[in-house]
Structure formats: C-alpha cells, structure tokens
C-alpha cells in the first residue's frame, strides 16, 4: 500500500473486471450482493448456514483503490471452516475522505449486523477484519466504538495506528502524507486515540516485513494490552505487504493457521 510497487499492484488490481478476485480464482463461491447505502457488499455463506460466526472484511488499496471482489481464497477457506464471509466496498479518495470511509464501514457493519441472520450468520459473533487501508479502517472504527457488539478484530498490516507518532518517527511518507494531509485530523483518524481507558474486543494483529510495520504494530499491541485487552501478535516478517493478505486461505499458510486458531478461540 505504501511503497511505489504496492501502489502499482493495488491500482492494477482495481482494474480487474467486476466479480474477479485479485487471485483470479474461477472456483470461488458466488456471493449475494446487497446495497447497504453508500456502496455494495457481498455475502458468502455455506449451503444451509444457520447461526454461524461471521468474518466482515474491509479491503485495502491506499484508501484510493480496491474492490470487494479482491479476496483471494478467503471465502473458500472460511466457508469450509464454518464461517459466513462478508466483503464490502466503500467510497474511495478523492470522492470520499478517510473520515467518510470510516463512516461507510460503520454503516456496512450496521447493515450486516441487522440482516446477517437471514443469511445464516450470527449477529453476535461478527469479527472485523481488514488489510492495509482496510486494516486501518477496521482498527479505527473498532476502537472508537463504531462496530457495536463486534466480537473480535483481525488487523492485517498497517502503520496508521498513531499518525502523530508516525510523523515523529519519519514514517509519514508521501503515500500517507497525501491521505492524511491535515495534522489537525490525525488524532481523530488514529486508532490509538481511542484505546486508553477501556478494554476492547480480542484483537489479532499481524505485520509484514514492509518498513515500519513491526514497530508500529508492536507499539499498538502493547497499548491495547495495557487496557486488559486480549491481543495476539503475529510476526509476519516472512511476508510482503501484499502476500500477507494474498496468501490467506492457502494450504500451509502460517498466518491463516494462526488467524483460524484465534477465530476458533474467540467466536467458534
């Protein structure tokens, strides 16, 4: 998402035809597509699903690119393991700023919570999951209480947990600086601003070997742990920023195994 190569990959992925995944998987189960207001979302459910836990996924793409269809093996894997899977679109820059995008995520979540039972999901066992920009949006909305009743969070590789600290540490590179151009908004758009003073849902935090990911993720994890929140920190330094998302659901993938263990311990 942040380096030039990742920007190009995200931009090319966004040009895939509707319904195509970033991995181009022809056998992917067909979703039910619904309109939640600002955008659309896809619900994937096993045949005969009833009261299953739900993974609510927010894609990445530098807050500018991406589609809900870019999900690789996630639906196949999660449905096979007894979950309903939801992937959402949200409005992108420059049409919608990050604050508006966070509002879209909260509206999509509210829609899913109100309607998922009719698709075989349990509204009290929804796990928010996001990668890259989607990771930031899930962390932000989850920490500030915008996902009421969310059972757990899976945060997959961002540096945007604390924007002021990111700037102090030299991490406000051009890609971030273009998105978060107004320092007056940094506190409101930083997940870390909402951590202190209360316990949060169990949180799984993964980081890749991309610059700064480990340091920022560890700092955020420690801040969460200080509130009594149960945190699982996954060292994904064997992954690139793209593969830590793209490999999810693949046979033998270490992150997938760790995330599944977390899911089973929290909502299964």
XYZ file of C-alpha atoms in Angstrom:
268
model
C 0.000 0.000 0.000
C 2.706 2.427 0.920
C 5.692 1.803 -1.300
C 5.533 2.570 -5.015
C 5.346 -1.077 -6.068
C 2.414 -1.787 -3.761
C 0.603 1.274 -5.084
C 1.004 -0.010 -8.638
C -0.163 -3.508 -7.686
C -3.227 -2.095 -5.941
C -4.034 0.123 -8.908
C -3.776 -2.767 -11.361
C -5.890 -4.986 -9.120
C -8.567 -2.311 -9.076
C -8.825 -2.652 -12.863
C -9.914 -6.290 -12.674
C -13.366 -6.909 -14.144
C -16.306 -6.943 -11.718
C -16.531 -10.216 -9.823
C -12.884 -11.139 -10.398
C -10.710 -11.654 -7.361
C -7.153 -10.414 -7.122
C -6.050 -14.049 -7.227
C -8.329 -14.779 -10.200
C -9.978 -17.844 -8.681
C -12.548 -19.413 -11.019
C -13.972 -21.772 -8.375
C -14.856 -19.096 -5.852
C -18.401 -19.442 -4.440
C -20.974 -16.983 -5.735
C -21.945 -14.268 -3.264
C -25.202 -12.498 -2.693
C -24.644 -8.817 -3.479
C -26.546 -6.240 -1.448
C -26.681 -2.448 -1.305
C -26.066 -1.040 2.173
C -26.424 2.621 1.157
C -23.091 4.232 0.263
C -21.875 1.131 -1.617
C -22.389 -2.614 -2.016
C -21.302 -5.681 -0.092
C -21.069 -9.388 -0.848
C -22.199 -12.153 1.494
C -20.776 -15.655 1.082
C -22.499 -18.369 3.097
C -22.344 -22.173 3.094
C -25.442 -24.029 1.954
C -27.833 -24.420 4.859
C -25.906 -21.959 7.019
C -27.527 -21.174 10.353
C -26.191 -19.071 13.206
C -22.568 -19.247 12.009
C -19.844 -16.799 13.055
C -19.137 -14.065 10.512
C -15.948 -12.501 9.156
C -16.583 -8.924 7.982
C -13.750 -7.936 5.613
C -12.591 -4.475 4.511
C -10.159 -4.448 1.571
C -7.053 -2.308 1.235
C -5.741 -0.147 -1.576
C -4.217 3.034 -0.107
C -7.690 4.471 0.588
C -7.858 5.104 -3.186
C -8.128 1.722 -4.904
C -9.570 -1.717 -4.395
C -12.772 -3.710 -4.713
C -14.754 -6.047 -2.517
C -14.036 -8.844 -5.030
C -10.299 -8.801 -4.229
C -10.454 -11.517 -1.607
C -8.362 -14.415 -2.903
C -9.058 -17.686 -1.090
C -10.802 -16.150 1.910
C -14.387 -17.208 1.072
C -13.434 -20.781 0.169
C -11.341 -21.229 3.282
C -13.669 -19.569 5.759
C -16.836 -21.217 4.462
C -15.098 -24.595 4.646
C -14.293 -23.855 8.287
C -17.819 -22.918 9.300
C -17.950 -19.154 8.793
C -20.032 -16.713 6.796
C -17.835 -14.217 4.933
C -18.752 -10.633 4.060
C -16.665 -8.304 1.887
C -17.598 -4.652 1.460
C -16.943 -1.799 -0.904
C -16.622 1.720 0.456
C -16.180 5.067 -1.249
C -12.619 5.941 -2.252
C -10.438 9.001 -2.340
C -10.782 11.549 -3.833
C -14.579 11.164 -3.734
C -14.590 10.366 -0.023
C -12.027 11.289 2.612
C -10.887 8.829 5.269
C -13.431 10.052 7.822
C -16.211 9.364 5.312
C -14.736 5.948 4.528
C -14.797 5.074 8.221
C -18.446 6.096 8.279
C -19.111 3.798 5.323
C -17.507 0.885 7.180
C -19.710 1.554 10.196
C -22.835 1.723 8.017
C -21.917 -1.537 6.294
C -21.324 -3.212 9.649
C -24.661 -1.951 10.998
C -26.405 -3.298 7.898
C -24.709 -6.673 8.258
C -25.492 -6.925 11.956
C -29.151 -6.152 11.299
C -29.510 -8.565 8.369
C -26.931 -11.339 8.608
C -29.209 -13.771 10.462
C -31.316 -14.248 7.335
C -28.139 -15.320 5.517
C -27.119 -17.838 8.169
C -24.844 -15.644 10.256
C -24.855 -14.858 13.963
C -25.020 -11.067 14.538
C -23.398 -11.506 17.944
C -20.334 -13.270 16.519
C -19.028 -10.868 13.889
C -15.262 -10.447 13.523
C -13.990 -7.307 11.800
C -11.021 -7.955 9.513
C -9.070 -5.620 7.250
C -5.844 -5.401 5.288
C -3.735 -2.293 4.716
C -6.078 0.714 4.417
C -8.873 -1.660 5.398
C -6.860 -2.660 8.461
C -6.648 0.992 9.477
C -10.394 1.494 8.947
C -11.327 -1.616 10.954
C -8.952 -0.607 13.747
C -10.283 2.963 13.772
C -13.962 2.050 13.774
C -13.463 -0.861 16.148
C -11.516 1.159 18.704
C -13.856 4.150 18.669
C -16.970 2.056 19.221
C -18.281 2.275 15.678
C -18.720 -1.506 15.418
C -21.062 -2.120 18.366
C -21.108 -5.710 19.531
C -18.164 -6.742 17.372
C -16.756 -9.967 18.802
C -13.120 -9.601 17.721
C -10.795 -7.824 15.290
C -8.177 -9.126 12.852
C -5.814 -6.312 11.854
C -3.582 -7.198 8.927
C -0.634 -4.888 8.298
C -0.823 -1.126 8.567
C 1.382 1.609 10.003
C -1.514 4.021 10.511
C -2.309 3.228 14.145
C -0.904 6.503 15.539
C -0.459 9.191 12.885
C 1.302 11.728 15.107
C 3.829 9.103 16.220
C 4.228 8.013 12.609
C 5.145 11.567 11.664
C 7.588 11.917 14.567
C 9.274 8.656 13.589
C 9.744 9.680 9.961
C 7.069 7.327 8.668
C 4.764 9.941 7.162
C 5.988 9.116 3.671
C 4.334 10.639 0.615
C 1.631 7.990 0.326
C 0.471 8.626 3.894
C 1.058 12.376 3.720
C -1.255 12.676 0.715
C -4.038 10.846 2.531
C -3.548 12.410 5.964
C -2.607 15.901 4.825
C -4.178 17.793 7.740
C -2.371 17.261 11.062
C -5.425 18.629 12.870
C -7.269 15.442 11.885
C -4.558 12.990 12.895
C -5.860 12.339 16.393
C -9.419 11.698 15.212
C -8.204 9.331 12.487
C -5.730 7.407 14.670
C -6.994 4.139 16.185
C -4.611 4.637 19.108
C -6.549 7.743 20.171
C -9.426 5.521 21.288
C -7.522 2.752 23.057
C -6.874 4.032 26.559
C -9.344 3.705 29.396
C -11.358 0.692 28.302
C -10.999 -2.950 27.388
C -11.535 -3.772 23.720
C -12.601 -6.957 21.899
C -9.910 -9.622 21.421
C -7.572 -8.388 18.705
C -5.254 -10.243 16.330
C -2.525 -8.007 14.895
C -0.315 -9.153 12.014
C 2.570 -7.300 10.415
C 4.708 -7.886 7.332
C 8.343 -7.057 6.650
C 7.367 -3.798 4.940
C 9.161 -0.819 6.541
C 7.889 0.169 9.970
C 5.098 -2.376 10.171
C 6.607 -4.360 13.017
C 7.428 -1.352 15.182
C 4.037 0.312 14.776
C 2.125 -2.944 15.259
C 4.052 -3.872 18.409
C 3.503 -0.424 19.913
C -0.224 -0.635 19.212
C -0.396 -4.154 20.638
C 1.294 -3.071 23.868
C -1.056 -0.135 24.242
C -4.032 -2.453 23.834
C -2.631 -4.977 26.292
C -2.284 -2.237 28.888
C -6.092 -1.931 28.893
C -6.534 -5.647 29.598
C -7.469 -6.414 26.005
C -6.508 -9.883 24.798
C -4.021 -9.392 21.958
C -2.453 -11.942 19.619
C 0.568 -10.518 17.778
C 1.660 -12.372 14.639
C 5.186 -11.875 13.310
C 4.658 -11.884 9.562
C 8.145 -10.731 8.638
C 8.310 -13.635 6.183
C 5.601 -11.887 4.141
C 5.498 -8.846 1.900
C 2.755 -6.299 2.422
C 0.784 -7.891 -0.414
C 1.408 -11.572 0.347
C 0.337 -11.267 3.992
C -3.135 -10.664 2.602
C -2.995 -12.594 -0.663
C -1.811 -15.854 0.912
C -4.651 -16.003 3.436
C -6.557 -19.242 2.980
C -3.810 -21.016 1.056
C -2.781 -24.510 2.153
C 0.041 -24.440 4.672
C -0.047 -20.683 5.183
C 1.190 -19.769 8.672
C -0.872 -16.603 9.065
C -4.022 -18.461 8.055
C -3.390 -21.136 10.684
C -2.769 -18.538 13.397
C -5.825 -16.491 12.441
C -8.029 -19.592 12.368
C -6.841 -20.577 15.843
C -7.697 -17.060 17.018
C -11.141 -17.234 15.404
C -11.900 -20.612 16.954
C -10.816 -19.377 20.372
C -12.978 -16.254 20.198
C -16.130 -16.953 18.182
C -16.334 -20.566 17.001
